Amino acid sequence: MARLLVVGGAGFIGSHTCISLLNLNHKIIVYDNFSNSSPRALERAKNLSNIKNITADIFSLKKGDIRDEIYLNSVFEEYISKKEPIEAVIHFAGLKSVQESFIKPNHYWDVNVNGTINLIKAMQKHNCKVMVFSSSATIYGYPDKVPIPELATINPLNPYGNTKATIENFLSDIAGCSNTKLIKATSNNGWKIARLRYFNPVGAHQSGLIGEDPKGMPNNLFPYINQVAIGKIKSLQIFGDNWPTHDGTGVRDYIHVMDLAEGHCAALENLFLEKPQLLTLNLGTGKGTSVIQVLKAFEKITDKKIPYEIVSRRNGDSAIAIADVTMAKKIINWKPKKGLEDMCRDSWRWQISNPSGY
Ligand code: NAD
Ligand code: UD1
């Protein structure tokens, strides 16, 4: 059991991870500015954990921006004065839309990169040296090898990906591991950092009470299909059926958000137990699924015909992105349990129970 700061913890992946962390008896402080989330997600996450009578000591909320140095420092100081210093940070906070990052590159660099520098500075100042960071498979760009191993070339294709790759480099500098090309590199300055590269997180908590709540028109496949199935959008546009894949549509490694949440717990435990290190892991299932296969699975779960049209390829898309997950299994002993049907069923349950989101 540890005292954790969960930065960006009200968001899609953060809110699900809070449940898993509470179930492990961690005490959590969520720090979020709610720029892309709702406090309702946290109220619900709290009720979904196995812990009864959650007090403010076990779960509390700080509304703030990671770029607000004064407020961020005050949160670390508050818990030092309570003699229960923050022992680790799980860092989900950031902006994540590829399309938007082309329009507002300044804003993406400011929130993602400056925000992370600020957070690391606050951690350093208060002697908190354990961080789990949300990175993304987007940093691999067009992969030269599939399944993609962690040591594949890093070649981001958009401003969002550039910010993630830059933060990864920054974190390796902080851990004193800049020149090592290792998945598990020793840090000689006391830092314990995990850089987790998520593939395609989808689905929702099995209760249907929390899930992904995109603002405006969704960009990603799962939220988009959900909105077609519920009748908010007329038809799914499939971005190309001439990719070099088994059915011509793009293939991705979709991972259930609750499996991803468990992956964070496993990575955190590994950091606590092991010597100072910089750990870099893919979190995916290692299985590829095409757009058509997702569509068919949705039709089965919803018992609805989902209209679609084939349109031209989307800028920046690649044919296939599948994780090599050998290392996550070997090092943190984690492997996803849920399959495509669970992902579709749970995201649909969330969609029909909350047609307008939170
Ligand atoms: P999300 O937008 O749902 O969650 C991010 C949270 O961070 C939100 O609650 C938002 O309000 C908060 N936030 C944003 N800027 C902030 C700031 N300046 N200060 C404080 N809080 C701030 O996104 P998510 O899907 O839960 O993703 C979490 C992390 O994982 C992000 O860093 C994202 O880049 C990364 N990631 C996500 C995916 C994905 O497909 N969802 C894939 C790969 C990586
Ligand atoms: C996208 C981002 C990626 C980001 C991830 C999570 C791009 C190029 N990539 O990944 O950087 O980390 O989201 O936020 O934007 N598809 C359709 N129709 C749709 C939506 C998607 O056919 O309306 C297809 C895509 O072409 C792709 C697959 O579905 O083959 C998955 O797309 P998506 O859910 O957007 O994820 P990624 O493209 O993998």
Short mmCIF file of C-alpha atoms and ligand atoms in Angstrom, two decimals:
data_model
loop_
_atom_site.label_atom_id
_atom_site.label_comp_id
_atom_site.label_asym_id
_atom_site.label_seq_id
_atom_site.Cartn_x
_atom_site.Cartn_y
_atom_site.Cartn_z
CA MET A 1 0.00 0.00 0.00
CA ALA A 2 1.37 3.40 -0.98
CA ARG A 3 0.35 7.05 -1.22
CA LEU A 4 0.05 7.85 -4.92
CA LEU A 5 -0.55 10.97 -6.97
CA VAL A 6 -2.62 10.05 -10.03
CA VAL A 7 -2.19 12.93 -12.43
CA GLY A 8 -4.89 13.06 -15.12
CA GLY A 9 -6.68 10.38 -13.10
CA ALA A 10 -10.18 11.55 -14.05
CA GLY A 11 -9.68 10.69 -17.73
CA PHE A 12 -10.56 7.53 -19.62
CA ILE A 13 -7.58 5.37 -18.66
CA GLY A 14 -6.94 7.13 -15.34
CA SER A 15 -10.44 6.62 -13.94
CA HIS A 16 -10.33 2.88 -14.71
CA THR A 17 -6.85 2.60 -13.22
CA CYS A 18 -8.06 4.30 -10.01
CA ILE A 19 -10.37 1.33 -9.41
CA SER A 20 -7.53 -1.17 -9.73
CA LEU A 21 -5.26 0.93 -7.51
CA LEU A 22 -7.92 1.28 -4.81
CA ASN A 23 -8.51 -2.48 -4.94
CA LEU A 24 -4.83 -2.93 -4.09
CA ASN A 25 -5.32 -0.71 -1.02
CA HIS A 26 -3.32 2.20 -2.37
CA LYS A 27 -4.25 5.67 -1.13
CA ILE A 28 -4.76 7.97 -4.05
CA ILE A 29 -4.86 11.66 -4.74
CA VAL A 30 -6.19 12.50 -8.18
CA TYR A 31 -4.79 15.71 -9.66
CA ASP A 32 -6.67 16.84 -12.77
CA ASN A 33 -7.80 20.08 -14.39
CA PHE A 34 -10.85 18.37 -15.98
CA SER A 35 -9.99 19.82 -19.39
CA ASN A 36 -11.07 16.50 -20.91
CA SER A 37 -12.95 14.74 -18.12
CA SER A 38 -15.61 14.98 -15.47
CA PRO A 39 -15.44 14.65 -11.67
CA ARG A 40 -18.39 12.25 -12.06
CA ALA A 41 -16.01 9.64 -13.44
CA LEU A 42 -14.14 9.71 -10.15
CA GLU A 43 -17.27 9.52 -7.99
CA ARG A 44 -18.28 6.43 -9.94
CA ALA A 45 -14.79 4.90 -9.95
CA LYS A 46 -14.70 5.22 -6.16
CA ASN A 47 -18.00 3.35 -5.84
CA LEU A 48 -16.83 0.63 -8.21
CA SER A 49 -13.83 -0.35 -6.13
CA ASN A 50 -14.02 -3.21 -3.63
CA ILE A 51 -13.13 -0.89 -0.76
CA LYS A 52 -16.07 0.08 1.41
CA ASN A 53 -16.29 3.44 3.21
CA ILE A 54 -13.67 5.30 1.24
CA THR A 55 -12.52 8.24 3.32
CA ALA A 56 -10.80 11.42 2.14
CA ASP A 57 -7.57 9.89 3.38
CA ILE A 58 -7.94 6.99 0.96
CA PHE A 59 -9.17 8.99 -2.01
CA SER A 60 -9.01 12.71 -2.57
CA LEU A 61 -9.21 15.10 -5.46
CA LYS A 62 -7.16 18.19 -6.31
CA LYS A 63 -8.38 20.30 -9.18
CA GLY A 64 -5.31 21.78 -10.81
CA ASP A 65 -3.15 22.06 -13.87
CA ILE A 66 0.22 20.27 -14.06
CA ARG A 67 1.71 23.53 -15.33
CA ASP A 68 0.69 25.27 -12.09
CA GLU A 69 3.95 24.95 -10.20
CA ILE A 70 2.74 26.58 -6.99
CA TYR A 71 -0.36 24.44 -6.60
CA LEU A 72 1.43 21.24 -7.61
CA ASN A 73 4.17 21.86 -5.04
CA SER A 74 1.56 22.61 -2.38
CA VAL A 75 0.00 19.18 -2.88
CA PHE A 76 3.36 17.43 -2.32
CA GLU A 77 3.96 19.63 0.74
CA GLU A 78 0.52 18.96 2.21
CA TYR A 79 1.24 15.24 2.37
CA ILE A 80 4.79 15.73 3.67
CA SER A 81 3.37 17.79 6.52
CA LYS A 82 0.84 15.01 7.18
CA LYS A 83 3.86 12.67 7.45
CA GLU A 84 2.56 10.62 4.55
CA PRO A 85 4.58 11.83 1.59
CA ILE A 86 3.57 10.96 -1.96
CA GLU A 87 5.63 7.89 -2.91
CA ALA A 88 4.86 7.62 -6.60
CA VAL A 89 3.19 9.45 -9.45
CA ILE A 90 1.13 7.86 -12.20
CA HIS A 91 1.17 10.39 -14.99
CA PHE A 92 -1.78 10.24 -17.39
CA ALA A 93 -2.27 13.99 -17.84
CA GLY A 94 -1.93 15.28 -21.35
CA LEU A 95 -3.56 16.00 -24.65
CA LYS A 96 -3.99 13.06 -27.00
CA SER A 97 -5.65 13.95 -30.29
CA VAL A 98 -3.42 13.51 -33.33
CA GLN A 99 -5.64 15.75 -35.48
CA GLU A 100 -5.80 18.54 -32.90
CA SER A 101 -2.04 18.41 -32.38
CA PHE A 102 -1.52 19.51 -36.00
CA ILE A 103 -3.74 22.52 -35.39
CA LYS A 104 -2.37 23.49 -31.95
CA PRO A 105 1.23 22.26 -31.75
CA ASN A 106 2.17 24.97 -29.20
CA HIS A 107 -0.56 23.89 -26.86
CA TYR A 108 0.41 20.21 -27.18
CA TRP A 109 4.07 20.95 -26.42
CA ASP A 110 3.11 23.21 -23.55
CA VAL A 111 0.73 20.81 -21.80
CA ASN A 112 2.52 17.55 -22.56
CA VAL A 113 6.19 18.53 -22.44
CA ASN A 114 6.25 21.60 -20.17
CA GLY A 115 3.64 19.98 -17.94
CA THR A 116 5.81 16.88 -17.52
CA ILE A 117 8.96 18.93 -16.84
CA ASN A 118 7.03 20.80 -14.18
CA LEU A 119 5.80 17.59 -12.63
CA ILE A 120 9.29 16.06 -12.55
CA LYS A 121 10.64 19.24 -10.93
CA ALA A 122 7.98 19.08 -8.21
CA MET A 123 8.79 15.39 -7.65
CA GLN A 124 12.53 16.10 -7.43
CA LYS A 125 11.95 18.92 -4.98
CA HIS A 126 9.98 16.61 -2.69
CA ASN A 127 12.15 13.56 -3.12
CA CYS A 128 9.51 11.50 -4.89
CA LYS A 129 11.33 9.45 -7.52
CA VAL A 130 8.87 6.86 -8.80
CA MET A 131 6.83 7.53 -11.95
CA VAL A 132 4.67 5.50 -14.30
CA PHE A 133 4.25 7.45 -17.54
CA SER A 134 1.60 7.06 -20.28
CA SER A 135 3.42 6.82 -23.55
CA SER A 136 1.97 5.68 -26.85
CA ALA A 137 2.61 3.26 -29.68
CA THR A 138 2.18 6.28 -31.94
CA ILE A 139 5.90 7.01 -31.38
CA TYR A 140 6.81 4.02 -33.59
CA GLY A 141 5.32 5.75 -36.66
CA TYR A 142 5.30 3.36 -39.63
CA PRO A 143 6.74 0.31 -37.90
CA ASP A 144 9.60 -1.48 -39.63
CA LYS A 145 8.70 -4.77 -37.92
CA VAL A 146 5.39 -6.28 -36.72
CA PRO A 147 4.78 -7.27 -33.93
CA ILE A 148 6.62 -4.14 -32.80
CA PRO A 149 9.31 -4.72 -30.18
CA GLU A 150 10.20 -1.96 -27.69
CA LEU A 151 13.58 -1.48 -29.35
CA ALA A 152 12.04 -0.68 -32.76
CA THR A 153 12.85 2.68 -34.37
CA ILE A 154 11.12 5.65 -32.79
CA ASN A 155 9.75 7.78 -35.61
CA PRO A 156 6.67 9.80 -34.65
CA LEU A 157 4.61 11.20 -37.50
CA ASN A 158 2.68 13.98 -35.81
CA PRO A 159 3.10 16.69 -33.13
CA TYR A 160 1.31 14.57 -30.50
CA GLY A 161 3.74 11.71 -31.14
CA ASN A 162 6.67 14.12 -31.06
CA THR A 163 5.66 15.29 -27.58
CA LYS A 164 5.46 11.68 -26.33
CA ALA A 165 8.85 10.76 -27.82
CA THR A 166 10.37 13.92 -26.34
CA ILE A 167 8.98 13.15 -22.89
CA GLU A 168 10.37 9.62 -23.16
CA ASN A 169 13.82 11.09 -23.92
CA PHE A 170 13.48 13.57 -21.09
CA LEU A 171 12.61 10.77 -18.65
CA SER A 172 15.63 8.74 -19.73
CA ASP A 173 17.82 11.81 -19.11
CA ILE A 174 16.25 12.25 -15.67
CA ALA A 175 16.96 8.60 -14.80
CA GLY A 176 20.54 8.98 -16.08
CA CYS A 177 19.92 6.36 -18.80
CA SER A 178 20.25 8.46 -21.95
CA ASN A 179 22.81 6.30 -23.68
CA THR A 180 21.29 2.93 -22.97
CA LYS A 181 19.18 1.04 -25.48
CA LEU A 182 17.73 -1.35 -22.95
CA ILE A 183 14.18 -2.24 -22.04
CA LYS A 184 15.21 -2.37 -18.40
CA ALA A 185 18.08 0.04 -17.74
CA THR A 186 19.68 0.62 -14.35
CA SER A 187 19.37 4.12 -12.98
CA ASN A 188 22.27 5.25 -10.82
CA ASN A 189 20.51 8.31 -9.46
CA GLY A 190 17.63 6.70 -7.60
CA TRP A 191 14.84 7.22 -10.15
CA LYS A 192 12.35 4.46 -10.88
CA ILE A 193 10.48 5.23 -14.07
CA ALA A 194 8.24 3.09 -16.28
CA ARG A 195 7.43 4.32 -19.77
CA LEU A 196 4.35 2.38 -20.86
CA ARG A 197 3.54 2.43 -24.56
CA TYR A 198 -0.15 1.75 -24.96
CA PHE A 199 -1.47 0.33 -28.21
CA ASN A 200 -5.24 0.91 -28.71
CA PRO A 201 -7.06 1.18 -25.36
CA VAL A 202 -10.80 0.56 -25.75
CA GLY A 203 -13.78 -0.86 -23.85
CA ALA A 204 -15.06 0.30 -20.49
CA HIS A 205 -15.53 -0.96 -16.95
CA GLN A 206 -17.85 -3.98 -17.06
CA SER A 207 -20.46 -2.09 -14.99
CA GLY A 208 -21.06 0.34 -17.86
CA LEU A 209 -20.77 3.20 -15.34
CA ILE A 210 -17.48 4.62 -16.54
CA GLY A 211 -16.03 4.70 -20.03
CA GLU A 212 -14.59 6.84 -22.79
CA ASP A 213 -16.41 10.15 -23.19
CA PRO A 214 -14.95 11.99 -26.19
CA LYS A 215 -15.93 15.62 -26.61
CA GLY A 216 -17.47 16.45 -30.01
CA MET A 217 -17.01 14.16 -32.99
CA PRO A 218 -15.00 11.07 -32.04
CA ASN A 219 -11.80 10.39 -34.00
CA ASN A 220 -11.12 6.84 -32.91
CA LEU A 221 -12.77 3.69 -34.16
CA PHE A 222 -14.52 2.38 -31.02
CA PRO A 223 -16.26 5.59 -29.92
CA TYR A 224 -17.19 6.22 -33.55
CA ILE A 225 -18.77 2.79 -34.08
CA ASN A 226 -20.64 3.14 -30.79
CA GLN A 227 -22.16 6.40 -31.96
CA VAL A 228 -23.17 4.86 -35.28
CA ALA A 229 -24.74 1.90 -33.50
CA ILE A 230 -26.73 4.19 -31.20
CA GLY A 231 -27.89 6.27 -34.17
CA LYS A 232 -26.04 9.53 -33.46
CA ILE A 233 -23.92 9.20 -36.61
CA LYS A 234 -25.29 7.86 -39.89
CA SER A 235 -22.52 5.51 -40.94
CA LEU A 236 -18.97 4.46 -40.22
CA GLN A 237 -16.37 5.68 -42.66
CA ILE A 238 -13.72 3.02 -43.11
CA PHE A 239 -10.44 4.68 -43.98
CA GLY A 240 -9.31 2.48 -46.85
CA ASP A 241 -9.89 -1.15 -47.86
CA ASN A 242 -6.70 -1.50 -49.88
CA TRP A 243 -4.16 -1.87 -47.07
CA PRO A 244 -1.82 -4.88 -47.21
CA THR A 245 -3.84 -6.75 -44.57
CA HIS A 246 -5.99 -9.91 -44.75
CA ASP A 247 -9.20 -7.99 -45.58
CA GLY A 248 -7.70 -4.70 -46.76
CA THR A 249 -8.72 -2.65 -43.70
CA GLY A 250 -6.33 -1.35 -41.01
CA VAL A 251 -5.22 -3.77 -38.32
CA ARG A 252 -4.65 -2.66 -34.70
CA ASP A 253 -3.91 -4.17 -31.32
CA TYR A 254 -6.97 -3.27 -29.23
CA ILE A 255 -6.58 -3.67 -25.50
CA HIS A 256 -9.34 -3.57 -22.87
CA VAL A 257 -8.95 -0.57 -20.59
CA MET A 258 -9.31 -2.72 -17.45
CA ASP A 259 -6.43 -4.92 -18.61
CA LEU A 260 -4.44 -1.75 -19.18
CA ALA A 261 -5.34 -0.61 -15.65
CA GLU A 262 -3.95 -3.89 -14.29
CA GLY A 263 -0.82 -3.32 -16.37
CA HIS A 264 -0.20 -0.06 -14.49
CA CYS A 265 -0.53 -1.82 -11.16
CA ALA A 266 1.94 -4.49 -12.27
CA ALA A 267 4.44 -1.89 -13.51
CA LEU A 268 4.14 0.12 -10.30
CA GLU A 269 4.69 -2.95 -8.17
CA ASN A 270 7.77 -3.80 -10.21
CA LEU A 271 9.19 -0.31 -9.67
CA PHE A 272 8.59 -0.50 -5.93
CA LEU A 273 10.27 -3.90 -5.66
CA GLU A 274 13.21 -3.44 -8.00
CA LYS A 275 16.33 -1.30 -7.85
CA PRO A 276 16.21 2.14 -9.52
CA GLN A 277 15.55 1.65 -13.20
CA LEU A 278 14.10 2.96 -16.42
CA LEU A 279 11.63 0.41 -17.72
CA THR A 280 10.10 0.66 -21.21
CA LEU A 281 7.21 -1.64 -22.09
CA ASN A 282 4.55 -2.13 -24.72
CA LEU A 283 1.08 -2.69 -23.34
CA GLY A 284 -1.08 -4.47 -25.88
CA THR A 285 -2.46 -7.95 -26.47
CA GLY A 286 -0.14 -9.02 -29.27
CA LYS A 287 -3.22 -9.75 -31.42
CA GLY A 288 -4.25 -7.81 -34.50
CA THR A 289 -7.87 -7.02 -35.43
CA SER A 290 -9.04 -5.31 -38.62
CA VAL A 291 -11.68 -2.58 -38.87
CA ILE A 292 -14.05 -5.06 -40.54
CA GLN A 293 -13.52 -7.55 -37.72
CA VAL A 294 -14.32 -4.87 -35.13
CA LEU A 295 -17.43 -3.93 -37.10
CA LYS A 296 -18.62 -7.55 -37.25
CA ALA A 297 -17.98 -8.05 -33.53
CA PHE A 298 -20.04 -4.92 -32.78
CA GLU A 299 -22.88 -6.10 -35.00
CA LYS A 300 -22.95 -9.36 -33.07
CA ILE A 301 -22.92 -7.70 -29.64
CA THR A 302 -25.45 -4.99 -30.47
CA ASP A 303 -27.57 -7.16 -32.72
CA LYS A 304 -27.69 -4.24 -35.15
CA LYS A 305 -26.55 -3.76 -38.72
CA ILE A 306 -23.88 -1.07 -38.69
CA PRO A 307 -23.87 0.94 -41.92
CA TYR A 308 -20.47 1.78 -43.35
CA GLU A 309 -18.80 3.24 -46.41
CA ILE A 310 -15.26 2.87 -47.64
CA VAL A 311 -13.50 6.22 -47.97
CA SER A 312 -9.90 7.14 -48.74
CA ARG A 313 -7.06 6.45 -46.31
CA ARG A 314 -6.60 8.81 -43.35
CA ASN A 315 -3.44 10.87 -43.32
CA GLY A 316 -0.81 9.36 -41.02
CA ASP A 317 -2.45 5.90 -40.74
CA SER A 318 -0.41 2.73 -41.02
CA ALA A 319 -1.56 -0.69 -42.18
CA ILE A 320 -0.77 -2.70 -39.06
CA ALA A 321 0.24 -1.92 -35.49
CA ILE A 322 0.54 -4.91 -33.16
CA ALA A 323 2.59 -5.02 -29.97
CA ASP A 324 5.30 -7.47 -29.18
CA VAL A 325 4.24 -8.16 -25.60
CA THR A 326 6.93 -10.65 -24.65
CA MET A 327 8.68 -8.21 -22.34
CA ALA A 328 5.61 -7.10 -20.38
CA LYS A 329 4.86 -10.75 -19.63
CA LYS A 330 8.47 -11.49 -18.70
CA ILE A 331 9.30 -8.42 -16.64
CA ILE A 332 6.08 -7.40 -14.89
CA ASN A 333 4.30 -10.73 -15.24
CA TRP A 334 1.28 -9.11 -16.82
CA LYS A 335 -0.88 -10.31 -19.61
CA PRO A 336 -4.30 -9.13 -20.76
CA LYS A 337 -7.29 -11.35 -20.02
CA LYS A 338 -10.07 -9.79 -22.07
CA GLY A 339 -10.85 -10.31 -25.74
CA LEU A 340 -12.55 -8.41 -28.55
CA GLU A 341 -16.07 -9.43 -27.48
CA ASP A 342 -15.47 -8.08 -23.96
CA MET A 343 -14.17 -4.83 -25.43
CA CYS A 344 -17.23 -4.40 -27.67
CA ARG A 345 -19.74 -5.53 -25.05
CA ASP A 346 -18.37 -3.28 -22.30
CA SER A 347 -18.01 -0.19 -24.46
CA TRP A 348 -21.55 -0.72 -25.79
CA ARG A 349 -22.91 -1.13 -22.24
CA TRP A 350 -21.28 2.19 -21.32
CA GLN A 351 -22.66 3.81 -24.49
CA ILE A 352 -26.28 2.74 -24.00
CA SER A 353 -26.30 3.51 -20.28
CA ASN A 354 -24.73 6.95 -20.87
CA PRO A 355 -25.75 8.08 -24.37
CA SER A 356 -24.64 11.67 -23.62
CA GLY A 357 -21.54 10.69 -21.66
CA TYR A 358 -21.11 11.88 -18.06
P1 NAD B 1 -8.01 11.54 -21.31
O1 NAD B 1 -8.01 12.81 -22.06
O2 NAD B 1 -9.30 10.85 -21.09
O3 NAD B 1 -7.30 11.75 -19.89
C1 NAD B 1 -6.29 12.72 -19.67
C2 NAD B 1 -6.63 13.45 -18.39
O4 NAD B 1 -5.63 14.46 -18.17
C3 NAD B 1 -7.98 14.16 -18.43
O5 NAD B 1 -8.70 13.89 -17.27
C4 NAD B 1 -7.62 15.63 -18.54
O6 NAD B 1 -8.59 16.46 -17.94
C5 NAD B 1 -6.29 15.66 -17.79
N1 NAD B 1 -5.43 16.77 -18.18
C6 NAD B 1 -5.14 17.20 -19.43
N2 NAD B 1 -4.31 18.25 -19.38
C7 NAD B 1 -4.07 18.49 -18.06
C8 NAD B 1 -3.29 19.46 -17.37
N3 NAD B 1 -2.63 20.40 -18.02
N4 NAD B 1 -3.26 19.40 -16.03
C9 NAD B 1 -3.96 18.47 -15.35
N5 NAD B 1 -4.71 17.54 -15.95
C10 NAD B 1 -4.77 17.55 -17.29
O7 NAD B 1 -6.98 10.57 -22.05
P2 NAD B 1 -6.72 9.02 -21.81
O8 NAD B 1 -7.24 8.31 -23.00
O9 NAD B 1 -7.16 8.61 -20.47
O10 NAD B 1 -5.14 9.01 -21.93
C11 NAD B 1 -4.32 9.11 -20.80
C12 NAD B 1 -2.88 9.22 -21.24
O11 NAD B 1 -2.55 8.09 -22.04
C13 NAD B 1 -2.59 10.45 -22.10
O12 NAD B 1 -1.33 10.96 -21.74
C14 NAD B 1 -2.55 9.90 -23.52
O13 NAD B 1 -1.70 10.64 -24.34
C15 NAD B 1 -2.01 8.50 -23.28
N6 NAD B 1 -2.43 7.55 -24.32
C16 NAD B 1 -3.76 7.38 -24.58
C17 NAD B 1 -4.16 6.51 -25.59
C18 NAD B 1 -5.62 6.31 -25.92
O14 NAD B 1 -5.92 5.77 -26.96
N7 NAD B 1 -6.55 6.70 -25.07
C19 NAD B 1 -3.20 5.80 -26.32
C20 NAD B 1 -1.85 5.98 -26.01
C21 NAD B 1 -1.48 6.86 -25.00
C1 UD1 B 2 -5.00 6.87 -33.32
C2 UD1 B 2 -3.84 7.79 -33.56
C3 UD1 B 2 -2.75 7.42 -32.57
C4 UD1 B 2 -3.29 7.54 -31.15
C5 UD1 B 2 -4.53 6.67 -30.99
C6 UD1 B 2 -5.19 6.84 -29.66
C7 UD1 B 2 -3.87 8.48 -35.92
C8 UD1 B 2 -3.23 8.34 -37.26
N1 UD1 B 2 -3.40 7.67 -34.95
O1 UD1 B 2 -4.53 5.54 -33.47
O2 UD1 B 2 -1.64 8.25 -32.74
O3 UD1 B 2 -2.31 7.13 -30.21
O4 UD1 B 2 -5.48 7.02 -32.01
O5 UD1 B 2 -5.69 8.11 -29.48
O6 UD1 B 2 -4.78 9.29 -35.72
N2 UD1 B 2 -10.73 3.94 -38.50
C9 UD1 B 2 -11.69 3.98 -39.48
N3 UD1 B 2 -12.71 4.87 -39.32
C10 UD1 B 2 -12.81 5.71 -38.24
C11 UD1 B 2 -11.81 5.65 -37.25
C12 UD1 B 2 -10.77 4.77 -37.43
O7 UD1 B 2 -11.65 3.24 -40.46
O8 UD1 B 2 -13.76 6.50 -38.16
C13 UD1 B 2 -9.63 2.95 -38.64
C14 UD1 B 2 -8.24 3.57 -38.74
O9 UD1 B 2 -7.88 3.83 -40.07
C15 UD1 B 2 -7.37 2.46 -38.10
C16 UD1 B 2 -8.31 1.84 -37.05
O10 UD1 B 2 -9.63 2.19 -37.45
O11 UD1 B 2 -7.05 1.47 -39.05
C17 UD1 B 2 -8.08 2.36 -35.65
O12 UD1 B 2 -8.13 3.79 -35.67
P1 UD1 B 2 -8.09 4.64 -34.31
O13 UD1 B 2 -9.08 4.11 -33.36
O14 UD1 B 2 -8.21 6.08 -34.70
O15 UD1 B 2 -6.65 4.32 -33.72
P2 UD1 B 2 -5.20 4.50 -34.38
O16 UD1 B 2 -5.26 5.04 -35.75
O17 UD1 B 2 -4.48 3.22 -34.22
#
